């Protein structure tokens, strides 16, 4: 939840027009050049009952459309009057484009110009041009040669030549183009924001045996939350009773509802289509999946990729080129008409705006299909990486280990050693721990009281039972770190490992008391996914694992596309391999899901986390697969590469078309009016092409 800080010096927000379900507000704050309009619209759109938010920073107004039956108006006004600090970015300066009324007015003014008395045409045209001329002069003084200076120069030269109709027509076309440019950007932003559904502001919980309605910020971990038909699940949690059909499309991208029953995990943001659930809250407030997705999306609206920064730099450098060509044409020919025709051609609009439009549209379509991209950088990097590293457990395999063998030593029984291991592992979220606990529950075992529990990442667990130390973990942990010999079970261990099983050792008070074995299963789609990834341009596929070599190579033998396999690794070893591959000149993506994968996720060019990944892994990754399969990798790669092609085509189309127009204008083949019309039409066409970017979704493996 975003914290609102009251600012007493903030000018009041005034409602200037209101009808049921819609109202317009104005404030001087909305004209602040440091205000981030995307953040403000997302901040208001996140309120339950708000349907659409439109902001015009030029006029300092915001139009809000909402459900007429929802009592949200006061909350909207409170938020607008007390915008959080995050809404202001001093380094960002954004200008709001014209609305349809302004476009229509300028078009009408241009159309009637030839029919006005000659004595009125001049004053009328100068008055219409004042905003453009003043804006151009301010830009020249404060920022140098930018597109606003070009626009002002064209208008000024037309007015100086007393060609009033051309000047006003160019002004109308510039206004229309600016409207379509801003509309394209706004629609791309709105697509991205639509992935974020508003959080429930109130929820029903059981307190002292009764159902009570509380504010969402009062929810606590462990609360029993009640969710009925048509309601949104407000927490991440575990279903403890009831059954329901849950539409989780906004979270996972699944097109069909999923069946939730006791024992199922549910995520915030899912909508119950039918049925009723009692859910034990595991994550509430800002820790829920929807809140994290919202944070990622708000951040992504603000960030620029390297390609976007480069295109902005290129566009700014081409403005002086256009200006120089115009002056050169005037110096050589003495024709102000030709010079004005040249100045009507501007490279920057299409080059600058195509990138954010294409990127945000791609991010939206990726999100709708279950792939969350945390910003433009992630999309760009995913399209350029050539090496993909997988952590084995939970990525290429399901990570749902099953306990298959228990070999007790001394006088212990299977149930006794299993109860000891399950007690020590009870609060550890690792797949091995889940498998041990599952086996203990299936045998209805009572777990002993455990104290002083220590989790040693990628090694094992240390705990105390009745003041006796229990160790559960890998052979490396038991034998090398703790000095307890495991030699007496070498024969049994070798047989189990030959079967592709993972070994788990149990020690009590400094002696080995049991050997256990677990088995994981390969994901059914893993082989086809690796083939598709190789076809998409990955030249090097690597598998890493903390498991012992035999079970790791048993999995690798089934995946012929792997180029490199490493086993028995610590978390720092995985990060070291990532660093080594990067030193070799490779661009590396890493796919993982556990806490022990976080160093590698952070050190890779792109970190990718599976849907069931640990919170730390999800936060460390730049890409999160919201469906529990690998198909999202192929989709994400396809969208990233397709976006790269769209940006390449848009850039060179803009350069090619405008360069042609520059030559035609400079040689007098086209008039100022034709030059402006063709330039603006090409800009709108390029933006429309960028807005259709969806990625090659048919590249998914069958």
XYZ file of C-alpha atoms in Angstrom:
702
model
C 0.000 0.000 0.000
C 1.389 3.420 -0.960
C 1.810 5.726 2.011
C 0.117 9.103 1.525
C 1.890 12.122 2.973
C -0.291 15.165 3.624
C 1.159 18.339 2.144
C -0.582 21.456 3.560
C 1.015 23.688 0.940
C -0.536 21.684 -1.879
C -3.143 23.774 -3.751
C -6.657 22.475 -3.305
C -8.246 20.314 -5.956
C -11.376 21.868 -7.428
C -14.226 19.965 -9.075
C -15.089 21.987 -12.191
C -17.631 19.638 -13.773
C -19.566 16.662 -12.503
C -22.208 14.200 -13.729
C -23.088 10.764 -12.301
C -20.134 8.465 -12.910
C -17.798 11.169 -14.212
C -16.173 14.365 -12.971
C -13.331 16.730 -13.886
C -10.966 18.297 -11.357
C -8.317 21.014 -11.711
C -5.282 21.966 -9.660
C -2.086 23.922 -10.212
C -0.213 20.857 -8.963
C -1.200 18.996 -12.141
C 0.828 21.461 -14.249
C 4.019 20.831 -12.268
C 6.596 19.626 -14.842
C 8.069 17.252 -12.243
C 4.744 15.454 -11.804
C 4.655 11.965 -13.326
C 1.243 11.672 -15.075
C 1.580 7.897 -15.504
C 2.079 7.431 -11.789
C -0.852 9.694 -10.890
C -3.288 7.954 -13.258
C -2.186 4.521 -11.993
C -2.483 5.770 -8.393
C -6.113 6.775 -8.944
C -7.028 3.887 -11.268
C -6.039 1.419 -8.530
C -9.032 2.492 -6.410
C -11.964 0.029 -6.495
C -14.796 1.435 -8.604
C -12.608 3.650 -10.827
C -13.105 2.811 -14.505
C -10.847 5.278 -16.349
C -8.523 8.196 -15.590
C -7.385 10.798 -18.129
C -4.917 13.559 -17.276
C -4.047 16.737 -19.170
C -1.044 18.428 -17.571
C -1.307 21.340 -20.014
C -4.676 22.408 -18.651
C -3.991 21.083 -15.155
C -7.023 18.823 -15.150
C -7.954 15.191 -14.562
C -11.133 13.446 -15.723
C -12.196 10.415 -13.660
C -14.864 7.945 -14.751
C -16.172 5.631 -12.045
C -18.955 3.221 -11.178
C -21.937 5.494 -10.335
C -22.839 3.112 -7.528
C -19.385 3.215 -5.931
C -18.752 5.747 -3.186
C -15.230 6.626 -4.304
C -15.364 10.341 -5.087
C -14.138 11.523 -1.667
C -11.282 9.010 -1.692
C -10.238 10.148 -5.188
C -10.183 13.800 -4.135
C -8.256 12.947 -0.965
C -5.623 11.101 -2.990
C -5.314 13.913 -5.529
C -4.970 16.545 -2.829
C -2.302 14.528 -0.979
C -0.154 12.990 -3.700
C 2.777 10.912 -2.356
C 6.379 11.943 -2.882
C 6.795 9.152 -5.443
C 4.484 11.045 -7.811
C 7.096 13.756 -8.339
C 10.199 13.103 -10.394
C 12.328 16.267 -10.748
C 14.326 14.756 -13.615
C 11.174 14.096 -15.666
C 9.541 16.829 -17.695
C 6.450 15.807 -19.625
C 4.210 17.937 -21.752
C 0.613 17.144 -22.365
C -0.534 17.123 -25.961
C -3.667 18.734 -27.411
C -7.129 17.283 -26.967
C -9.674 16.692 -29.733
C -11.327 20.064 -29.134
C -8.054 21.876 -29.796
C -7.390 19.744 -32.882
C -10.875 20.505 -34.213
C -10.525 24.213 -33.492
C -7.199 24.499 -35.300
C -8.506 22.503 -38.261
C -11.578 24.749 -38.532
C -9.389 27.858 -38.245
C -7.168 26.670 -41.097
C -10.180 25.811 -43.257
C -11.791 29.284 -42.947
C -8.543 31.239 -43.411
C -8.858 31.654 -47.244
C -12.408 32.956 -46.839
C -11.523 35.728 -44.389
C -10.958 39.312 -45.617
C -7.290 39.803 -46.460
C -7.005 42.444 -43.756
C -8.038 39.899 -41.094
C -6.016 36.916 -42.285
C -2.741 38.281 -40.927
C -3.824 39.190 -37.384
C -5.927 35.997 -37.183
C -2.991 33.786 -38.221
C -0.470 35.555 -35.965
C -2.823 35.097 -33.001
C -3.192 31.393 -33.756
C 0.586 31.008 -34.004
C 1.540 32.740 -30.756
C 1.561 29.537 -28.581
C 3.766 27.735 -31.118
C 6.147 30.678 -31.498
C 6.457 31.253 -27.752
C 6.976 27.538 -27.126
C 9.682 27.402 -29.784
C 11.484 30.427 -28.339
C 11.368 28.983 -24.789
C 12.695 25.631 -26.023
C 15.521 27.288 -27.979
C 16.642 29.226 -24.878
C 16.279 26.397 -22.340
C 16.978 23.203 -24.317
C 18.527 24.206 -27.636
C 17.466 22.987 -31.067
C 14.515 20.665 -30.520
C 11.433 19.793 -32.548
C 9.481 22.717 -31.037
C 12.005 25.099 -32.642
C 11.446 23.463 -36.045
C 7.670 23.776 -35.719
C 7.937 27.427 -34.722
C 10.324 28.151 -37.608
C 7.920 26.692 -40.191
C 5.059 28.778 -38.827
C 7.197 31.909 -38.673
C 8.455 31.551 -42.258
C 4.901 30.996 -43.551
C 3.676 34.072 -41.692
C 6.618 36.144 -42.957
C 5.754 35.122 -46.533
C 2.096 36.007 -45.805
C 1.114 32.476 -46.770
C -1.417 32.361 -43.950
C -3.385 29.316 -45.075
C -0.235 27.156 -45.260
C 0.881 28.330 -41.821
C -2.473 27.590 -40.224
C -2.830 24.253 -42.046
C 0.626 23.184 -40.870
C -0.402 24.179 -37.336
C -3.553 22.053 -37.597
C -1.576 19.044 -38.851
C 1.011 19.435 -36.093
C -1.795 19.531 -33.547
C -3.445 16.442 -35.036
C -0.162 14.530 -35.132
C 0.614 15.488 -31.531
C -2.827 14.241 -30.499
C -2.323 10.870 -32.198
C 1.201 10.565 -30.809
C 0.037 11.147 -27.250
C -2.978 8.888 -27.764
C -0.714 6.041 -28.904
C 1.532 6.443 -25.865
C -1.437 6.746 -23.504
C -3.115 3.643 -24.934
C 0.097 1.653 -24.520
C 0.321 2.841 -20.899
C -3.340 2.014 -20.299
C -2.807 -1.503 -21.644
C -0.027 -2.015 -19.143
C -2.040 -0.541 -16.273
C -4.959 -2.824 -17.087
C -2.880 -5.746 -15.844
C -3.221 -4.270 -12.363
C -6.621 -4.848 -10.853
C -7.520 -2.768 -7.809
C -7.054 -4.401 -4.441
C -10.114 -5.065 -2.315
C -10.473 -2.173 0.143
C -12.399 -4.293 2.683
C -12.489 -8.009 3.414
C -14.353 -10.495 5.588
C -12.443 -12.423 8.222
C -13.277 -14.742 11.090
C -12.528 -13.224 14.480
C -13.475 -15.076 17.679
C -15.735 -17.412 15.743
C -17.726 -14.683 13.962
C -17.496 -13.048 10.523
C -16.435 -9.384 10.613
C -15.753 -6.803 7.900
C -12.368 -5.054 8.226
C -10.268 -2.615 6.184
C -7.649 -4.336 4.031
C -4.780 -2.663 5.897
C -5.954 -4.339 9.125
C -5.535 -7.870 7.757
C -2.901 -10.014 9.454
C -1.012 -13.148 8.492
C -2.966 -16.109 9.876
C -6.382 -14.487 9.465
C -9.124 -16.717 8.070
C -10.478 -14.745 5.095
C -13.930 -15.499 3.668
C -14.380 -15.166 -0.112
C -17.694 -15.677 -1.924
C -18.994 -15.597 -5.517
C -17.987 -12.516 -7.517
C -15.457 -11.412 -4.911
C -11.756 -10.869 -5.391
C -9.370 -12.868 -3.220
C -7.581 -10.123 -1.217
C -4.655 -12.154 0.178
C -2.199 -14.858 -0.818
C -3.133 -17.895 1.211
C -4.007 -21.545 1.688
C -7.559 -22.842 1.283
C -8.597 -24.552 4.525
C -12.205 -25.306 3.589
C -14.644 -24.897 0.723
C -14.338 -25.260 -3.036
C -14.557 -22.681 -5.782
C -13.876 -21.909 -9.418
C -11.281 -19.103 -9.452
C -10.521 -16.864 -12.442
C -6.832 -16.012 -12.013
C -6.307 -14.582 -15.522
C -5.057 -11.218 -14.229
C -2.368 -12.981 -12.175
C -1.236 -16.050 -14.094
C -2.650 -15.462 -17.581
C -4.618 -18.735 -17.376
C -7.587 -18.376 -19.734
C -9.785 -20.897 -17.900
C -10.770 -20.859 -14.212
C -8.912 -23.125 -11.801
C -10.500 -25.380 -9.196
C -9.540 -24.390 -5.647
C -10.063 -26.866 -2.808
C -8.659 -27.497 0.690
C -4.871 -27.503 0.456
C -4.773 -25.316 -2.686
C -2.708 -22.141 -2.691
C -4.531 -19.054 -4.005
C -3.137 -15.661 -5.003
C -4.576 -12.222 -4.398
C -6.384 -10.775 -7.403
C -8.171 -13.992 -8.402
C -11.951 -13.669 -8.811
C -14.259 -16.374 -7.438
C -16.736 -17.208 -10.205
C -18.678 -19.733 -8.137
C -18.261 -21.360 -4.760
C -16.992 -20.151 -1.406
C -13.579 -20.385 0.268
C -12.095 -20.023 3.732
C -8.482 -18.951 3.168
C -5.688 -18.761 5.724
C -3.735 -15.582 4.907
C -0.036 -16.162 4.215
C 0.724 -12.742 2.653
C -1.282 -9.556 3.218
C -1.102 -5.919 2.099
C 2.013 -4.934 0.182
C 3.394 -8.486 0.424
C 0.651 -10.035 -1.740
C 1.227 -11.084 -5.329
C -1.049 -8.358 -6.714
C 0.680 -5.654 -4.680
C 4.095 -6.798 -5.935
C 2.853 -6.902 -9.531
C 1.489 -3.383 -9.071
C 4.864 -2.195 -7.794
C 6.635 -3.745 -10.785
C 4.190 -2.167 -13.248
C 4.392 1.299 -11.700
C 8.174 1.078 -11.912
C 8.100 -0.174 -15.503
C 6.088 2.866 -16.618
C 8.950 5.079 -15.496
C 11.983 3.200 -16.740
C 13.646 3.445 -20.128
C 15.575 0.731 -21.909
C 18.962 1.305 -23.470
C 17.307 1.318 -26.908
C 14.867 4.022 -25.793
C 17.652 6.220 -24.416
C 19.634 5.697 -27.624
C 16.650 6.543 -29.844
C 16.039 9.737 -27.853
C 19.678 10.734 -28.303
C 19.550 9.978 -32.043
C 16.299 11.914 -32.487
C 17.687 14.970 -30.699
C 20.811 14.884 -32.860
C 18.785 14.771 -36.074
C 16.900 17.994 -35.286
C 19.976 20.209 -35.862
C 20.589 18.261 -39.080
C 17.127 19.186 -40.376
C 17.650 22.783 -39.311
C 21.043 22.896 -40.991
C 19.669 21.473 -44.263
C 16.899 24.064 -44.212
C 19.335 26.927 -43.769
C 21.588 25.458 -46.439
C 18.718 25.224 -48.930
C 17.770 28.834 -48.213
C 21.380 29.985 -48.613
C 21.759 28.172 -51.955
C 18.359 28.886 -53.502
C 17.087 31.946 -51.636
C 13.708 30.181 -51.486
C 11.951 30.547 -48.135
C 9.271 28.134 -49.390
C 11.803 25.343 -49.902
C 13.418 26.052 -46.548
C 10.029 25.894 -44.829
C 9.295 22.593 -46.585
C 12.542 21.160 -45.227
C 11.857 22.373 -41.688
C 8.439 20.699 -41.764
C 10.245 17.328 -41.784
C 11.150 16.079 -38.313
C 12.729 12.725 -37.508
C 12.340 12.840 -33.764
C 8.623 12.163 -33.157
C 8.454 8.705 -34.687
C 11.915 7.700 -33.454
C 11.252 8.765 -29.851
C 7.692 7.552 -29.435
C 7.771 4.234 -31.318
C 9.976 2.662 -28.644
C 7.783 3.222 -25.542
C 4.637 2.349 -27.503
C 6.061 -0.945 -28.819
C 7.676 -1.895 -25.495
C 4.630 -1.258 -23.325
C 2.313 -3.001 -25.764
C 4.652 -6.017 -25.725
C 4.764 -6.002 -21.918
C 0.975 -5.980 -21.810
C 0.620 -8.963 -24.141
C 3.326 -10.831 -22.226
C 1.477 -10.155 -18.972
C -1.841 -11.292 -20.410
C -0.155 -14.580 -21.296
C 1.399 -15.147 -17.884
C 4.838 -13.502 -18.196
C 5.567 -10.513 -15.963
C 8.358 -8.293 -17.315
C 9.695 -5.817 -14.756
C 10.408 -2.946 -17.108
C 11.695 -2.175 -20.567
C 15.257 -3.223 -19.697
C 14.119 -6.787 -19.019
C 12.361 -6.997 -22.386
C 15.348 -5.606 -24.254
C 17.871 -7.824 -22.460
C 15.749 -10.945 -22.960
C 15.827 -10.387 -26.695
C 19.627 -10.160 -26.848
C 20.829 -12.933 -24.480
C 22.496 -15.949 -26.097
C 23.055 -18.216 -23.064
C 20.329 -19.648 -20.827
C 21.136 -21.266 -17.474
C 18.608 -23.433 -15.632
C 18.636 -24.413 -12.006
C 17.445 -28.041 -12.133
C 15.000 -28.418 -9.270
C 11.708 -26.583 -9.757
C 12.562 -25.407 -13.272
C 13.433 -28.296 -15.579
C 11.908 -30.634 -13.004
C 8.681 -30.085 -11.095
C 10.494 -29.640 -7.817
C 7.795 -31.778 -6.211
C 10.059 -34.379 -4.694
C 8.635 -37.598 -3.279
C 10.252 -39.551 -0.478
C 10.835 -43.017 -1.920
C 13.224 -44.754 0.474
C 13.991 -44.655 4.222
C 16.948 -46.700 5.482
C 17.171 -46.389 9.304
C 20.348 -47.341 11.161
C 20.949 -48.691 14.690
C 17.647 -49.505 16.428
C 15.571 -46.729 14.861
C 12.375 -47.427 12.923
C 11.333 -45.711 9.692
C 8.629 -43.728 11.493
C 11.042 -42.540 14.182
C 13.643 -41.170 11.789
C 10.958 -39.689 9.523
C 9.368 -37.879 12.501
C 12.788 -36.475 13.490
C 13.508 -35.266 9.942
C 10.021 -33.793 9.491
C 10.210 -31.969 12.819
C 13.495 -30.328 11.850
C 12.262 -29.448 8.331
C 8.748 -28.315 9.380
C 9.271 -24.587 8.818
C 11.648 -24.785 5.843
C 10.125 -24.007 2.419
C 12.587 -26.076 0.354
C 11.171 -28.849 -1.922
C 13.077 -31.479 0.072
C 11.442 -30.261 3.287
C 7.996 -30.315 1.678
C 8.524 -33.918 0.527
C 9.595 -35.065 4.013
C 6.636 -33.332 5.675
C 4.223 -34.780 3.116
C 5.484 -38.298 3.817
C 5.143 -37.757 7.585
C 1.556 -36.510 7.212
C 0.644 -39.471 5.036
C 1.772 -41.737 7.887
C -0.098 -39.576 10.464
C 3.080 -39.122 12.500
C 3.252 -36.785 15.479
C 6.217 -34.449 15.175
C 8.519 -33.963 18.188
C 9.021 -30.496 19.731
C 11.933 -28.763 18.006
C 13.980 -25.734 19.103
C 16.979 -23.661 17.958
C 16.404 -24.312 14.267
C 19.049 -23.109 11.779
C 18.587 -23.298 8.014
C 21.884 -23.495 6.144
C 21.087 -22.548 2.538
C 21.951 -25.328 0.027
C 23.253 -27.527 2.838
C 20.565 -28.565 5.297
C 18.909 -27.965 8.670
C 20.185 -28.065 12.238
C 17.722 -28.318 15.153
C 17.439 -29.566 18.728
C 15.040 -32.272 19.975
C 15.007 -32.744 23.774
C 18.403 -31.017 23.899
C 19.778 -33.447 21.313
C 21.105 -32.005 18.053
C 19.486 -33.226 14.836
C 21.063 -32.618 11.418
C 19.259 -33.162 8.114
C 20.900 -32.457 4.772
C 23.359 -33.415 2.059
C 26.383 -35.660 2.540
C 28.603 -32.604 2.165
C 26.804 -30.952 5.079
C 26.805 -34.013 7.353
C 30.280 -35.355 6.582
C 32.454 -32.440 5.509
C 30.908 -29.564 7.449
C 29.896 -31.490 10.589
C 32.532 -34.252 10.551
C 30.114 -37.209 10.768
C 31.144 -40.224 8.693
C 28.618 -41.513 6.145
C 30.805 -44.361 4.843
C 28.661 -47.141 6.305
C 25.862 -46.459 3.801
C 28.052 -45.984 0.714
C 26.746 -49.154 -0.936
C 23.074 -48.259 -0.456
C 23.779 -44.657 -1.498
C 25.371 -45.741 -4.763
C 22.415 -47.964 -5.670
C 19.930 -45.170 -4.940
C 21.942 -42.613 -6.900
C 22.183 -44.963 -9.867
C 18.386 -44.788 -9.911
C 18.546 -40.994 -10.285
C 17.453 -40.307 -6.720
C 18.517 -37.474 -4.409
C 19.978 -38.488 -1.046
C 19.155 -37.004 2.336
C 21.214 -37.863 5.425
C 19.961 -37.712 9.045
C 22.286 -37.472 12.031
C 21.536 -37.373 15.775
C 24.052 -36.319 18.424
C 27.014 -36.666 16.102
C 26.194 -40.043 14.536
C 24.443 -41.030 11.325
C 21.008 -42.579 11.993
C 19.337 -42.769 8.586
C 19.668 -42.410 4.825
C 16.648 -41.270 2.832
C 16.098 -40.946 -0.905
C 13.837 -38.667 -2.924
C 12.951 -38.519 -6.586
C 11.919 -35.622 -8.774
C 10.223 -35.827 -12.179
C 11.139 -34.007 -15.362
C 8.593 -31.492 -16.636
C 6.715 -32.935 -19.575
C 7.304 -29.808 -21.661
C 11.040 -29.489 -20.822
C 12.394 -31.228 -23.929
C 10.192 -29.349 -26.400
C 10.901 -26.065 -24.621
C 14.677 -26.487 -24.884
C 14.386 -27.262 -28.602
C 12.229 -24.170 -29.147
C 14.692 -22.029 -27.166
C 17.593 -23.274 -29.272
C 15.566 -22.434 -32.393
C 14.918 -18.931 -31.012
C 18.627 -18.120 -30.966
C 20.029 -19.434 -27.684
C 23.410 -20.923 -28.568
C 24.309 -22.296 -25.148
C 21.994 -24.049 -22.638
C 23.333 -24.889 -19.176
C 21.915 -26.803 -16.200
C 23.135 -26.200 -12.636
C 22.174 -28.008 -9.446
C 23.105 -28.347 -5.814
C 22.236 -32.051 -6.020
C 24.782 -34.835 -6.278
C 26.114 -35.637 -9.776
C 24.201 -38.867 -10.426
C 20.612 -37.583 -10.143
C 21.637 -34.441 -12.002
C 23.113 -36.394 -14.920
C 20.097 -38.714 -14.907
C 17.983 -35.659 -15.742
C 20.556 -34.334 -18.218
C 20.516 -37.627 -20.114
C 16.868 -36.974 -20.970
C 17.567 -33.455 -22.296
C 19.782 -33.694 -25.369
C 19.795 -29.921 -25.995
C 21.896 -29.128 -22.892
C 25.449 -28.005 -23.662
C 26.828 -27.868 -20.116
C 25.881 -29.512 -16.796
C 27.184 -28.849 -13.265
C 26.199 -30.604 -10.014
C 26.924 -30.314 -6.286
C 26.984 -26.506 -6.369
C 26.644 -23.952 -3.583
C 24.756 -20.660 -4.262
C 28.038 -18.801 -4.713
C 29.179 -21.466 -7.204
C 26.137 -20.755 -9.400
C 26.872 -17.038 -9.359
C 30.512 -17.789 -10.170
C 29.518 -19.815 -13.251
C 27.272 -16.954 -14.397
C 30.211 -14.551 -14.003
C 32.543 -16.903 -15.905
C 30.154 -17.160 -18.865
C 29.769 -13.376 -18.945
C 33.569 -12.994 -18.929
C 33.615 -15.234 -22.012
C 31.535 -12.582 -23.772
C 28.167 -14.282 -23.434
C 24.926 -12.540 -22.517
C 23.368 -14.687 -19.828
C 19.838 -15.364 -18.576
C 19.321 -17.464 -15.439
C 16.136 -19.389 -14.568
C 15.601 -20.375 -10.944
C 13.072 -20.489 -8.135
C 14.792 -20.820 -4.767
C 16.411 -18.564 -2.178
C 19.728 -20.183 -3.093
C 19.269 -18.977 -6.700
C 19.114 -15.276 -5.753
C 22.866 -14.541 -6.210
C 22.779 -16.028 -9.724
C 19.495 -14.255 -10.581
C 21.025 -10.915 -9.611
C 24.363 -11.466 -11.375
C 22.851 -12.606 -14.708
C 21.955 -10.148 -17.475
C 18.369 -11.349 -17.031
C 17.034 -13.203 -13.980
C 13.916 -15.316 -14.582
C 11.878 -16.797 -11.712
C 9.350 -19.631 -11.907
C 5.784 -19.082 -10.686
C 6.256 -21.031 -7.461
C 9.557 -19.333 -6.667
C 10.509 -18.080 -3.225
C 9.749 -14.417 -2.469
C 13.434 -13.504 -2.482
C 13.893 -15.124 -5.896
C 10.788 -13.346 -7.293
C 12.075 -9.999 -6.071
C 15.586 -10.632 -7.441
C 14.342 -11.666 -10.903
C 13.538 -9.279 -13.748
C 11.096 -11.725 -15.353
C 8.514 -13.801 -13.461
C 6.687 -16.707 -15.125
C 3.180 -16.650 -13.649
C 2.200 -20.093 -14.989
C 3.757 -23.237 -13.580
C 5.364 -24.388 -16.827
C 8.264 -23.523 -19.112
C 6.187 -22.439 -22.123
C 6.337 -18.856 -20.850
C 10.070 -18.801 -21.568
C 9.464 -19.388 -25.261
C 6.690 -16.800 -25.342
C 8.807 -14.212 -23.521
C 11.754 -14.801 -25.846
C 9.495 -14.548 -28.900
C 7.907 -11.294 -27.732
C 11.307 -9.823 -26.872
C 12.829 -10.660 -30.255
C 9.730 -9.563 -32.151
C 9.778 -6.242 -30.288
C 13.405 -5.785 -31.281
C 12.424 -6.286 -34.939
C 9.537 -3.831 -34.612
C 11.835 -1.189 -33.123
C 14.448 -1.766 -35.845
C 11.832 -1.471 -38.596
C 10.236 1.610 -37.009
C 13.592 3.363 -36.662
C 14.767 2.787 -40.207
C 11.327 3.487 -41.650
C 11.357 6.860 -39.886
C 14.874 7.629 -41.089
C 14.198 6.447 -44.648
C 10.844 8.189 -45.140
C 11.925 11.479 -43.595
C 15.231 11.516 -45.473
C 13.295 11.054 -48.731
C 10.951 13.880 -47.782
C 13.959 16.057 -46.908
C 15.405 15.551 -50.386
C 12.055 16.187 -52.105
C 11.465 19.329 -50.026
C 14.981 20.647 -50.562
C 14.747 20.198 -54.352
C 11.362 21.907 -54.496
C 9.467 18.779 -55.567
C 6.899 19.134 -52.753
C 5.354 22.148 -51.075
C 5.468 23.036 -47.396
C 1.892 21.790 -46.946
C 2.621 18.471 -48.681
C 5.864 18.033 -46.756
C 4.095 18.533 -43.412
C 1.200 16.250 -44.408
C 3.454 13.390 -45.544
C 5.713 13.710 -42.516
C 2.832 13.630 -40.025
C 1.056 10.803 -41.846
C 4.231 8.679 -41.781
C 4.703 9.381 -38.069
C 1.158 8.249 -37.278
C 1.627 5.154 -39.447
C 4.875 4.189 -37.697
C 3.259 4.607 -34.262
C 0.306 2.482 -35.343
C 2.737 -0.223 -36.480
C 4.524 -0.076 -33.105
C 1.194 -0.303 -31.249
C 0.342 -3.576 -33.029
C 3.385 -5.318 -31.534
C 2.216 -8.540 -29.836
C 5.081 -10.976 -30.301
C 5.044 -14.228 -32.238
C 2.859 -16.217 -29.866
C 2.550 -19.078 -32.298
C 6.183 -19.918 -31.530
C 5.122 -21.841 -28.434
C 5.918 -25.536 -28.482
C 2.987 -27.776 -29.122
